[in-house]
PDB file of C-alpha atoms and ligand atoms in Angstrom:
ATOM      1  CA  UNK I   1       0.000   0.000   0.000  1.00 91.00           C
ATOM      2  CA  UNK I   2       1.020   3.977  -1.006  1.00 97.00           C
ATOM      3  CA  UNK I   3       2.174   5.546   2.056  1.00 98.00           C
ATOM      4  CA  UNK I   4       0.302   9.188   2.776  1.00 98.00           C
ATOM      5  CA  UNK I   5       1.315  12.220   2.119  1.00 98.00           C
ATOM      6  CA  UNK I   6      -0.130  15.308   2.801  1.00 98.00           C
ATOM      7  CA  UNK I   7       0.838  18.257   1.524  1.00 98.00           C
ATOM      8  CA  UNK I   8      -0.210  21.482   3.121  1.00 98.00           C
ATOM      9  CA  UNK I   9       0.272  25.002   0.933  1.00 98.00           C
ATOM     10  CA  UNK I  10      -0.612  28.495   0.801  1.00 97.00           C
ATOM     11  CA  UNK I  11      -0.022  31.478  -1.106  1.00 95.00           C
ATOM     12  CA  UNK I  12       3.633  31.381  -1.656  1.00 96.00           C
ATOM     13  CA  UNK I  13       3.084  27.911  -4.029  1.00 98.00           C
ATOM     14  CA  UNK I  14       1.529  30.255  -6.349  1.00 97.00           C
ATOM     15  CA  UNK I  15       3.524  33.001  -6.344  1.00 95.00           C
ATOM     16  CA  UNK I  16       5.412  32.387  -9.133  1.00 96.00           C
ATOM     17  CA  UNK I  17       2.580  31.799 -11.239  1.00 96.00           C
ATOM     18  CA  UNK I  18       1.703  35.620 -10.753  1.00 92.00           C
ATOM     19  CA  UNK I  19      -0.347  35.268  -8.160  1.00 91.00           C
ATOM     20  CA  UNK I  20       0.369  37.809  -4.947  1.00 82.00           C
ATOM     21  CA  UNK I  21       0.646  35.656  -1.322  1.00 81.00           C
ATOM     22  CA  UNK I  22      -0.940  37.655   1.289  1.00 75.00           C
ATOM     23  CA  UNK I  23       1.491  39.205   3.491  1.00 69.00           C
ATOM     24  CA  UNK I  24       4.966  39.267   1.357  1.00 67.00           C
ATOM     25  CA  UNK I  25       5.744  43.039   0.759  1.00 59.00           C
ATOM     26  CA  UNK I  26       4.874  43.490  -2.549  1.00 63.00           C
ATOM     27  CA  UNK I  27       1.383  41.793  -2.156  1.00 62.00           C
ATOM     28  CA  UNK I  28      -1.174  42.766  -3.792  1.00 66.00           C
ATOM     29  CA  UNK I  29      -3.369  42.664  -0.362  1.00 68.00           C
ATOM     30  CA  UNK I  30      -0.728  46.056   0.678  1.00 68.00           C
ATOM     31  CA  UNK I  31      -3.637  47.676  -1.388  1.00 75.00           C
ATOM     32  CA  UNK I  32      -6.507  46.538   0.289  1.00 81.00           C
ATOM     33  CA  UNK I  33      -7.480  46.547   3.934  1.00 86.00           C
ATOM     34  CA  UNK I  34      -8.649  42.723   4.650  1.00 86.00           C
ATOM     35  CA  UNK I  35     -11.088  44.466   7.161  1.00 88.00           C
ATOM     36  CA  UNK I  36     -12.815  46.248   3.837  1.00 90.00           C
ATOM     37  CA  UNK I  37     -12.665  43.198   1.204  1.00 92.00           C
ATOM     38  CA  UNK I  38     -12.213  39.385   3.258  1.00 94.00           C
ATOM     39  CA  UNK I  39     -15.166  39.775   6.091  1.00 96.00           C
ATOM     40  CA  UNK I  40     -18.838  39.392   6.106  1.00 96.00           C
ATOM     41  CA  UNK I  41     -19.225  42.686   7.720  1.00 97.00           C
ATOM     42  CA  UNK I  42     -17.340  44.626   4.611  1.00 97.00           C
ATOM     43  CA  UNK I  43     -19.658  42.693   2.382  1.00 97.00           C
ATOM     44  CA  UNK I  44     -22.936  43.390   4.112  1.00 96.00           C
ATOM     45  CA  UNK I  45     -21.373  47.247   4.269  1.00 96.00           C
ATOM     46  CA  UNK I  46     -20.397  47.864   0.619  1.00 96.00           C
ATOM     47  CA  UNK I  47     -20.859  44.549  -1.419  1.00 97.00           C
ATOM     48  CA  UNK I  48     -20.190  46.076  -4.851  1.00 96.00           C
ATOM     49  CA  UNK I  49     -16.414  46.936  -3.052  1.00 94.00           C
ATOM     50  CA  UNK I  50     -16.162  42.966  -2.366  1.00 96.00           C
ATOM     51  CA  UNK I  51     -18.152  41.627  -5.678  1.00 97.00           C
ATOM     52  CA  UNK I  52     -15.011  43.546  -7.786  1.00 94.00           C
ATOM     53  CA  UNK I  53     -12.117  42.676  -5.619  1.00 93.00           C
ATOM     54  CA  UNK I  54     -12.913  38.866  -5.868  1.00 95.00           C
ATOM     55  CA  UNK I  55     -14.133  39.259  -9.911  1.00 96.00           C
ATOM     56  CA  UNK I  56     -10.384  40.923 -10.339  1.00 91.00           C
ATOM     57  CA  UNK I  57      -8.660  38.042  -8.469  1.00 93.00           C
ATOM     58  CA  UNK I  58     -10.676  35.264 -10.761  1.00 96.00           C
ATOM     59  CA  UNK I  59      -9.295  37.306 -13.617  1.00 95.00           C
ATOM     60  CA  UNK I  60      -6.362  37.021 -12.776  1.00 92.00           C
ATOM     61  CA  UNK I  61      -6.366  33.361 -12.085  1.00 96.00           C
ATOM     62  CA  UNK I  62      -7.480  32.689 -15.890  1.00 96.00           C
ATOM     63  CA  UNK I  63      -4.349  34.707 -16.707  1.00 95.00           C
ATOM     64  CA  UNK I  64      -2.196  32.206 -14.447  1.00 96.00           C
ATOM     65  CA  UNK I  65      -0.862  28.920 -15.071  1.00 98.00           C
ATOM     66  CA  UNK I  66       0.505  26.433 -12.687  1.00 98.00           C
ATOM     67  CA  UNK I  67       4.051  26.497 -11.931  1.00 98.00           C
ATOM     68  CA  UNK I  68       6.878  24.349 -11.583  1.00 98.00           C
ATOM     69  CA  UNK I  69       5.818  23.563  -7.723  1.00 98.00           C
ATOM     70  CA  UNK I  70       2.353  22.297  -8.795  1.00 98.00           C
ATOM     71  CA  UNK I  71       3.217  20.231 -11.167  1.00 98.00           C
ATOM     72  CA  UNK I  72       6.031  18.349  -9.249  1.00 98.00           C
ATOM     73  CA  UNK I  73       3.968  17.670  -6.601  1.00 98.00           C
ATOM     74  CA  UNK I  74       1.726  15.605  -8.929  1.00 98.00           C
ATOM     75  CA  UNK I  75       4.895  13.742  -9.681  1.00 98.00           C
ATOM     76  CA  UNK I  76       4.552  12.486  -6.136  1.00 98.00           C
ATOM     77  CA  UNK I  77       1.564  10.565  -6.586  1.00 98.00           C
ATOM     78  CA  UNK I  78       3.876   8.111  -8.428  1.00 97.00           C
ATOM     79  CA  UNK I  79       4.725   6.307  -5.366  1.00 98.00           C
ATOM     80  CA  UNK I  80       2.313   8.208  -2.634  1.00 98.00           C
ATOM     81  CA  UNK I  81      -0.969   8.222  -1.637  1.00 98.00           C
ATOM     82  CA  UNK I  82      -0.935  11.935  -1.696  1.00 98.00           C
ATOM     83  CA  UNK I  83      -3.828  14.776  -0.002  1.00 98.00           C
ATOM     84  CA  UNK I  84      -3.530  18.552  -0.962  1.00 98.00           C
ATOM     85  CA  UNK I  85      -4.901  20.536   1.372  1.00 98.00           C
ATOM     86  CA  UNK I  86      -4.483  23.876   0.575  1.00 98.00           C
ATOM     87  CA  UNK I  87      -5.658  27.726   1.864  1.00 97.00           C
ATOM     88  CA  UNK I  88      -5.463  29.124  -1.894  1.00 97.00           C
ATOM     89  CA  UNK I  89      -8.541  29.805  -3.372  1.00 98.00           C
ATOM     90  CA  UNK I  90      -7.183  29.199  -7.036  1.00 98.00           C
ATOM     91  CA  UNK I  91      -7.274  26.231  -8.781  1.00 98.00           C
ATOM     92  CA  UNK I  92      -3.963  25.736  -9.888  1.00 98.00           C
ATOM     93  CA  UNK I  93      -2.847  22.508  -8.374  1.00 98.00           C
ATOM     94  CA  UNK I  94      -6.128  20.844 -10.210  1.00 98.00           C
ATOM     95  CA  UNK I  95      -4.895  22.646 -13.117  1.00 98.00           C
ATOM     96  CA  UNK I  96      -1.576  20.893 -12.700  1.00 98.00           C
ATOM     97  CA  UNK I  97      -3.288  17.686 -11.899  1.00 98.00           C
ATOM     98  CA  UNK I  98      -3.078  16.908  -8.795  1.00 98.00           C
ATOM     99  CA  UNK I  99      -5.931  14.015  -7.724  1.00 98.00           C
ATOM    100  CA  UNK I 100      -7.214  15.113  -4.198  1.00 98.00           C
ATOM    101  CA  UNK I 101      -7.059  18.711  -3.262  1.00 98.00           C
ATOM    102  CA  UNK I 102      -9.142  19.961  -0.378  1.00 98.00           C
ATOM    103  CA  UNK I 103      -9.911  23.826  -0.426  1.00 98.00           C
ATOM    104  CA  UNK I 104      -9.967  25.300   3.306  1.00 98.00           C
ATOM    105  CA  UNK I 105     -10.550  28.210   2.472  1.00 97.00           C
ATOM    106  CA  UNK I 106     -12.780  28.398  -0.486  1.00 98.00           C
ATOM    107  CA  UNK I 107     -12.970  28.413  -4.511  1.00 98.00           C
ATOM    108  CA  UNK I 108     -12.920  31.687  -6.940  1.00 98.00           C
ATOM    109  CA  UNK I 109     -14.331  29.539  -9.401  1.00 98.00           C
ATOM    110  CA  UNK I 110     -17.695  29.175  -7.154  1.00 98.00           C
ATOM    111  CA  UNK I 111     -20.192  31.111  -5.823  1.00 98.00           C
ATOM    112  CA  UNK I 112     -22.951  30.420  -2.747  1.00 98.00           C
ATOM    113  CA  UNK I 113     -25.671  31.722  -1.563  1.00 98.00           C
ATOM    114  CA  UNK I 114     -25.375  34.789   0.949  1.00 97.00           C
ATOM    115  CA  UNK I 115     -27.793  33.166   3.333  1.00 96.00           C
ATOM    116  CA  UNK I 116     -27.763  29.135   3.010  1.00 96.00           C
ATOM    117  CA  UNK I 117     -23.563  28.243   2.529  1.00 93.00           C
ATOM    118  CA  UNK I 118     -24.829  25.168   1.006  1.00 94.00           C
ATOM    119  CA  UNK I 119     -26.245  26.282  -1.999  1.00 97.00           C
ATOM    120  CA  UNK I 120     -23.281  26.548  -3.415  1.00 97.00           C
ATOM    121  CA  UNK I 121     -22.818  27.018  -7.735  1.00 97.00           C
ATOM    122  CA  UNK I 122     -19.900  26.544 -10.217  1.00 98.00           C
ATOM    123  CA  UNK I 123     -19.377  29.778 -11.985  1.00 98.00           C
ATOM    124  CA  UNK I 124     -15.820  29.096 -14.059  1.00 97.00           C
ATOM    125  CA  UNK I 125     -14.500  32.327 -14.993  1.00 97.00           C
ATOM    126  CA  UNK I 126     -17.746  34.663 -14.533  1.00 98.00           C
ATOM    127  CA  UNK I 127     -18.100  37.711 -12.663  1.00 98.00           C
ATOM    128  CA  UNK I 128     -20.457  37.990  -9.768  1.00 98.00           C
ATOM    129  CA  UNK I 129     -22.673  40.960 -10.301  1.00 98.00           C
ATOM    130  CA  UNK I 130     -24.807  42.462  -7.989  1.00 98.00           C
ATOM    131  CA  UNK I 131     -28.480  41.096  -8.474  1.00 98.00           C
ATOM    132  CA  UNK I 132     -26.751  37.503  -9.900  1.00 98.00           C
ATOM    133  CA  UNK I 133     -28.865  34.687  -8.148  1.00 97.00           C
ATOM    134  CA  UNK I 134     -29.084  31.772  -5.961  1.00 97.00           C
ATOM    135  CA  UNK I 135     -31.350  28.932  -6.557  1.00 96.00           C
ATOM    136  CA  UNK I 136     -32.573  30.146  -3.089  1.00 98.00           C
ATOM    137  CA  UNK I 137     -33.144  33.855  -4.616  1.00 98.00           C
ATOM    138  CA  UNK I 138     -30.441  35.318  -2.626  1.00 98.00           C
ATOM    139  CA  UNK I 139     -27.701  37.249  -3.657  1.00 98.00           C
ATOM    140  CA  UNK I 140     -24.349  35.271  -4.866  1.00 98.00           C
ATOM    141  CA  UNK I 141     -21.335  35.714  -2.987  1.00 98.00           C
ATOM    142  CA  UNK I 142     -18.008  34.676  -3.419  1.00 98.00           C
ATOM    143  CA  UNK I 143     -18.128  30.925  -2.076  1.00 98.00           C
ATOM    144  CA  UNK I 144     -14.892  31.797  -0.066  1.00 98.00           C
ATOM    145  CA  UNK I 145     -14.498  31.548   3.585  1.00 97.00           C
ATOM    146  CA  UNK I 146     -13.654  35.230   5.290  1.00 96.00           C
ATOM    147  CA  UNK I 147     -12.092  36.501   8.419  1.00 92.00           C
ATOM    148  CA  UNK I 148     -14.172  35.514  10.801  1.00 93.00           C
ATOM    149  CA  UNK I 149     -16.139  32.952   9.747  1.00 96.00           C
ATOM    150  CA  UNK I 150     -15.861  29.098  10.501  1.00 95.00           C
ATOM    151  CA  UNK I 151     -13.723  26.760   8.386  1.00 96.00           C
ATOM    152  CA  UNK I 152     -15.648  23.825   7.286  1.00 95.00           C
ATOM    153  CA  UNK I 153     -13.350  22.222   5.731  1.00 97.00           C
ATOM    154  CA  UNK I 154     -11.122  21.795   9.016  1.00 98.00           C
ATOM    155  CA  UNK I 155     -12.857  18.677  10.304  1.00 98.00           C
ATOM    156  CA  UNK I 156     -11.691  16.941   6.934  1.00 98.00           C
ATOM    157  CA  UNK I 157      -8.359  18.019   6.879  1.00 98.00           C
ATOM    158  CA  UNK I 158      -7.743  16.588  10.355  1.00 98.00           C
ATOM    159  CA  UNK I 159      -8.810  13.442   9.586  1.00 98.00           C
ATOM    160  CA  UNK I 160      -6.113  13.681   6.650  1.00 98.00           C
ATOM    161  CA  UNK I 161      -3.014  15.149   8.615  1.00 98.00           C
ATOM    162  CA  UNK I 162      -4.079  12.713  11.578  1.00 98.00           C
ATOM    163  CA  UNK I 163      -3.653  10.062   9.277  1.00 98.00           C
ATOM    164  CA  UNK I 164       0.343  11.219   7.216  1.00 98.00           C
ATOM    165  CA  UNK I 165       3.197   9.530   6.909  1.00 98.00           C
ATOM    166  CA  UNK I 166       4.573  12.449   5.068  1.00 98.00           C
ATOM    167  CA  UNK I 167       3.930  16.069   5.699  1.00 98.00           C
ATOM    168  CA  UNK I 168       5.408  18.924   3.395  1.00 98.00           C
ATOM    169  CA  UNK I 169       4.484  22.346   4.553  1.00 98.00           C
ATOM    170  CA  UNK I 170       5.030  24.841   1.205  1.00 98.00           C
ATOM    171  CA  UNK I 171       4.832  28.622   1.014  1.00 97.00           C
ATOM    172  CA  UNK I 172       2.608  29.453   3.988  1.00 96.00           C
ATOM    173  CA  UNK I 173       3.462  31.870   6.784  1.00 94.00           C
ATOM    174  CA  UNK I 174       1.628  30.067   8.993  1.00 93.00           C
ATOM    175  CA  UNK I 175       0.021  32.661  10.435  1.00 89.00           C
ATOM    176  CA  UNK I 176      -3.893  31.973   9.730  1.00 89.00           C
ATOM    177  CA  UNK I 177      -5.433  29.628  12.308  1.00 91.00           C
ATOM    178  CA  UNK I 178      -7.170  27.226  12.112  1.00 94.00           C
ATOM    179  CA  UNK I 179      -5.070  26.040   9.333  1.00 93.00           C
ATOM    180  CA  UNK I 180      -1.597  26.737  10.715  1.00 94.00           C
ATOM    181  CA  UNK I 181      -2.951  24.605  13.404  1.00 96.00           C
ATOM    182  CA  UNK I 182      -3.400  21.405  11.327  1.00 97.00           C
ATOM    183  CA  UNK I 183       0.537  20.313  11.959  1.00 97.00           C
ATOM    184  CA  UNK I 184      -0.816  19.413  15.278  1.00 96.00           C
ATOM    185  CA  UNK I 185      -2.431  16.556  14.675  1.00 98.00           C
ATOM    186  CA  UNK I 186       0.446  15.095  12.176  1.00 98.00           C
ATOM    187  CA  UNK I 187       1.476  12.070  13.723  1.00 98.00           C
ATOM    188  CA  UNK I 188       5.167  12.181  15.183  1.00 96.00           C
ATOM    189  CA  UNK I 189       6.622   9.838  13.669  1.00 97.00           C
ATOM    190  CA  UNK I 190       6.086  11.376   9.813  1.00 98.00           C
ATOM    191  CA  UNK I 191       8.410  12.717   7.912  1.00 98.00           C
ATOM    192  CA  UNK I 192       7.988  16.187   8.114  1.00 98.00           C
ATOM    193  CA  UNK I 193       9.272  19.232   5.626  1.00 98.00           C
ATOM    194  CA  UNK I 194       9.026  22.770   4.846  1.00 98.00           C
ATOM    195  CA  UNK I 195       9.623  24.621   1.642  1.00 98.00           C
ATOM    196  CA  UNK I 196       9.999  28.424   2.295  1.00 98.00           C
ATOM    197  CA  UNK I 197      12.465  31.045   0.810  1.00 97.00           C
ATOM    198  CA  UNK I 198      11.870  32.964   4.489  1.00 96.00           C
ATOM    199  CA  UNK I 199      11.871  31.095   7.996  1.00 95.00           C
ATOM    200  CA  UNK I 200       8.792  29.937   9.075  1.00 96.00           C
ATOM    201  CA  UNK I 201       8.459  29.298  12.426  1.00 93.00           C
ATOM    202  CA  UNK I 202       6.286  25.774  13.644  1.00 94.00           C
ATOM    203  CA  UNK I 203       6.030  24.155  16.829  1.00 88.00           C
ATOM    204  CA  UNK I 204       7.743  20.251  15.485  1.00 90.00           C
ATOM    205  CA  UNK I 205      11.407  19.096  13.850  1.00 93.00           C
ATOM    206  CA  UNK I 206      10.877  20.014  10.056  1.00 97.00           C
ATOM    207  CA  UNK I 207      13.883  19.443   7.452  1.00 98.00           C
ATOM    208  CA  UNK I 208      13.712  23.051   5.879  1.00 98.00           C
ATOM    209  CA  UNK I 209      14.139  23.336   2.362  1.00 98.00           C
ATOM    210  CA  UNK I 210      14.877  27.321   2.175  1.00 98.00           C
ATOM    211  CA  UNK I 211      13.990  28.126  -1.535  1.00 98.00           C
ATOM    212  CA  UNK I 212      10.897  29.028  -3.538  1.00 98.00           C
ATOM    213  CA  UNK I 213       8.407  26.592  -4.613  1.00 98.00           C
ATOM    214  CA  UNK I 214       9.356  26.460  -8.264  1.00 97.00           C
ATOM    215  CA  UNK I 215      13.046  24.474  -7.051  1.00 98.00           C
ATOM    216  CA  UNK I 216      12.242  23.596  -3.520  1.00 98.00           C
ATOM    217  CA  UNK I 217       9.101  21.420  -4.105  1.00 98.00           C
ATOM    218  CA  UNK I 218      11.645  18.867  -7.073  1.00 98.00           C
ATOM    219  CA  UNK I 219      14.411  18.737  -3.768  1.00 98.00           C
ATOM    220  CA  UNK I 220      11.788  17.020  -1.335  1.00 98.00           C
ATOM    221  CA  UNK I 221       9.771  14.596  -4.615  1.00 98.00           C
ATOM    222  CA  UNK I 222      13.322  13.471  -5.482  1.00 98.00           C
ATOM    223  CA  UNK I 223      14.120  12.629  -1.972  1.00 98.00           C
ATOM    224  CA  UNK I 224      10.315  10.704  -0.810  1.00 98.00           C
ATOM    225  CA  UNK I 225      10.592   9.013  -4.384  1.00 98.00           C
ATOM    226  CA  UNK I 226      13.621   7.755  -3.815  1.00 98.00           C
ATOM    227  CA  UNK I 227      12.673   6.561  -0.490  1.00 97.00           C
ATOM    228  CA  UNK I 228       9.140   4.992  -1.542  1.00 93.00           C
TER     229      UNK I 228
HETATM  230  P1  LIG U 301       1.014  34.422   3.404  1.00 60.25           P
HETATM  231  O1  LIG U 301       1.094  35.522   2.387  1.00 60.25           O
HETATM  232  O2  LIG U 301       0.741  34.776   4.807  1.00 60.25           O
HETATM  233  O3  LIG U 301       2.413  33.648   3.361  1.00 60.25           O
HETATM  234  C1  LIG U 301       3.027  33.335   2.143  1.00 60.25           C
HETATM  235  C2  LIG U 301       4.272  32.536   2.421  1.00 60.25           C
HETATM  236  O4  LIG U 301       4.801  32.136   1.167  1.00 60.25           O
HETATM  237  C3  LIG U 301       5.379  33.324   3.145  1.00 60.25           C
HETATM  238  O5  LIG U 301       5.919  32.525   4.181  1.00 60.25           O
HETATM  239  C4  LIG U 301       6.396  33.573   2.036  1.00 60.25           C
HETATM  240  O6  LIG U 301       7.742  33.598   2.520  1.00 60.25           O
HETATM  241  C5  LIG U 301       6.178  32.366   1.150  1.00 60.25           C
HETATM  242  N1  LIG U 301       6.584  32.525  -0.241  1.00 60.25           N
HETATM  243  C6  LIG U 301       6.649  33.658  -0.996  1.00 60.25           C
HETATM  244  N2  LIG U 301       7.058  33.368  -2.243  1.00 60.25           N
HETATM  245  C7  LIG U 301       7.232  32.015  -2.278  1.00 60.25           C
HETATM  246  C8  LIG U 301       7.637  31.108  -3.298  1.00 60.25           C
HETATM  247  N3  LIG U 301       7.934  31.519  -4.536  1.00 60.25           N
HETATM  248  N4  LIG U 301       7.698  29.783  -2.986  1.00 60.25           N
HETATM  249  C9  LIG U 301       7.394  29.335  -1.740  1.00 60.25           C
HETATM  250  N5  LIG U 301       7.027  30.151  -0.741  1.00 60.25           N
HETATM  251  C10 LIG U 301       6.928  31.481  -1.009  1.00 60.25           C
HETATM  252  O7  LIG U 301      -0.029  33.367   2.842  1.00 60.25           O
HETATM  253  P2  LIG U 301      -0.827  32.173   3.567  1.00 60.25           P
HETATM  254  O8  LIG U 301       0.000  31.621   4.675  1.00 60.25           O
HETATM  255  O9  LIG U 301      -1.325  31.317   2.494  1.00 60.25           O
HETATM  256  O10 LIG U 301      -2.068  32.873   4.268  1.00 60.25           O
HETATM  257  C11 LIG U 301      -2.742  33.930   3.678  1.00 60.25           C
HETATM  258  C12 LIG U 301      -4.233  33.793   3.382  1.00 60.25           C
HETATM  259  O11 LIG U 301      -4.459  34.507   2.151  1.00 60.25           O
HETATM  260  C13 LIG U 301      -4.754  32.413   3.136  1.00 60.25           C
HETATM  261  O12 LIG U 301      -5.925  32.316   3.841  1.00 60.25           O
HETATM  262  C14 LIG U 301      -5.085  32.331   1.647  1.00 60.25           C
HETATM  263  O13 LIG U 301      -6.359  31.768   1.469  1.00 60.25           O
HETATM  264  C15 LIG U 301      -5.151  33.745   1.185  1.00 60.25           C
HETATM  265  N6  LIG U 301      -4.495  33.968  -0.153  1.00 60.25           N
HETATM  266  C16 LIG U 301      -4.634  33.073  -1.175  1.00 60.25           C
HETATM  267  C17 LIG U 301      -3.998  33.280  -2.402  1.00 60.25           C
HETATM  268  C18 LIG U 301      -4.200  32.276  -3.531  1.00 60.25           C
HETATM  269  O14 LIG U 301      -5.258  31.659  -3.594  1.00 60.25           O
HETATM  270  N7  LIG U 301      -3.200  32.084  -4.419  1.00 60.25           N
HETATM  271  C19 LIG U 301      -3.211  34.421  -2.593  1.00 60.25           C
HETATM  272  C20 LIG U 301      -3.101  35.339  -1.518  1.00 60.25           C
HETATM  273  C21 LIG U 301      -3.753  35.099  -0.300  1.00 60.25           C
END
């Protein structure tokens, strides 16, 4: 049987697809205020403001393609059972194709109702307007999970780390809970690595691979492969 891996990523994996991380100087978010584009408050205060930010980020995901980092993580699945879980709300690992990747923090390419979060509808590369509906006839939002609201997915992605032989932590600060929190419940006796050009700090022994996704994801593959 495969032995799991789990692979846990955030912004910085698709950073060199064009794609600004969060917190990194030069971010894109230096523009915005999270307070005025990521919450449900900003959104029940001015939900044209939100509707645009999110349409520009899905354009700019149609401009992106995946980078090296993506796609050698799909290499992986070679000799590994492997589980993306991942706080990006592109789709560029499924673009690189990668088999099982769990969003924890939403999709751009999906929309939900504003009042039932189950209701929830594929929209590709569309813009949400306001006055677009729900099957429920509520107004569409973004179906991504803001400050401040509870992380679904988190249950799931438990299960998975609970459950790795291998964890690879790549391009996340590790400062958004409750995913930075996940590494908690990796077993202690998995192998455990992090790719990040800047130090990250976590709470367990990682080997740290100190380069960007795009050559630091091929170090770690070559080495599980050629221990599988
Ligand atoms: P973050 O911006 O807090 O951290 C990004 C990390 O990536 C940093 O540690 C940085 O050193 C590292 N990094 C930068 N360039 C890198 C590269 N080329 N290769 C590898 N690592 C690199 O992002 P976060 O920890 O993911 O948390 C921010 C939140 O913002 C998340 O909730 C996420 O959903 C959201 N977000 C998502 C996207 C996306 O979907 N692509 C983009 C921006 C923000």
């Amino acid at each position: 049987m495969k032995k799991k891996a789990v692979i846990l990523t955030g912004a910085g994996i698709s950073a060199e697809s064009g794609i600004s991380t969060f917190r990194d100087s030069d971010g894109l978010w230096e523009r915005y205020r999270v307070e005025d584009v990521a919450t449900p408050e900003a959104f029940a205060r001015n939900p044209q403001m939100v509707l645009d930010f999110y349409n520009q980020r899905r354009r700019q995901l149609f401009q992106a393609r995946p980078n090296e980092g993506h796609r050698q993580l799909v290499r992986l699945e070679e000799k590994y059972d492997v589980r993306v879980i991942t706080q990006n709300i592109d789709n560029l690992h499924e673009q690189a194709g990668s088999s099982v990747v769990l969003h924890l923090h939403g999709l751009l390419t999906q929309a939900r109702s504003s009042v039932d979060e189950s209701l929830i509808v594929d929209i590709g590369s569309r813009d949400i307007r306001l006055g677009d509906r729900a099957p429920d006839g509520a107004q569409l939002r973004p179906h991504i999970v803001w400050f401040g609201e509870a992380v679904p997915n988190i249950e799931p992605a438990v299960r998975l780390c609970a459950e790795a032989d291998v964890f690879v932590v790549i391009g996340t600060s590790m400062n958004v809970y409750p995913a930075a929190g996940l590494i908690h419940y990796v077993p202690s006796a998995a192998r455990c690595y992090l790719i990040d050009p800047k130090a990250v700090p976590v709470s367990r022994p990682v080997t740290v691979v100190c380069q960007k996704a795009g050559t630091g994801v091929k170090v770690v593959v070559d080495e599980l492969l050629s221990l599988a």
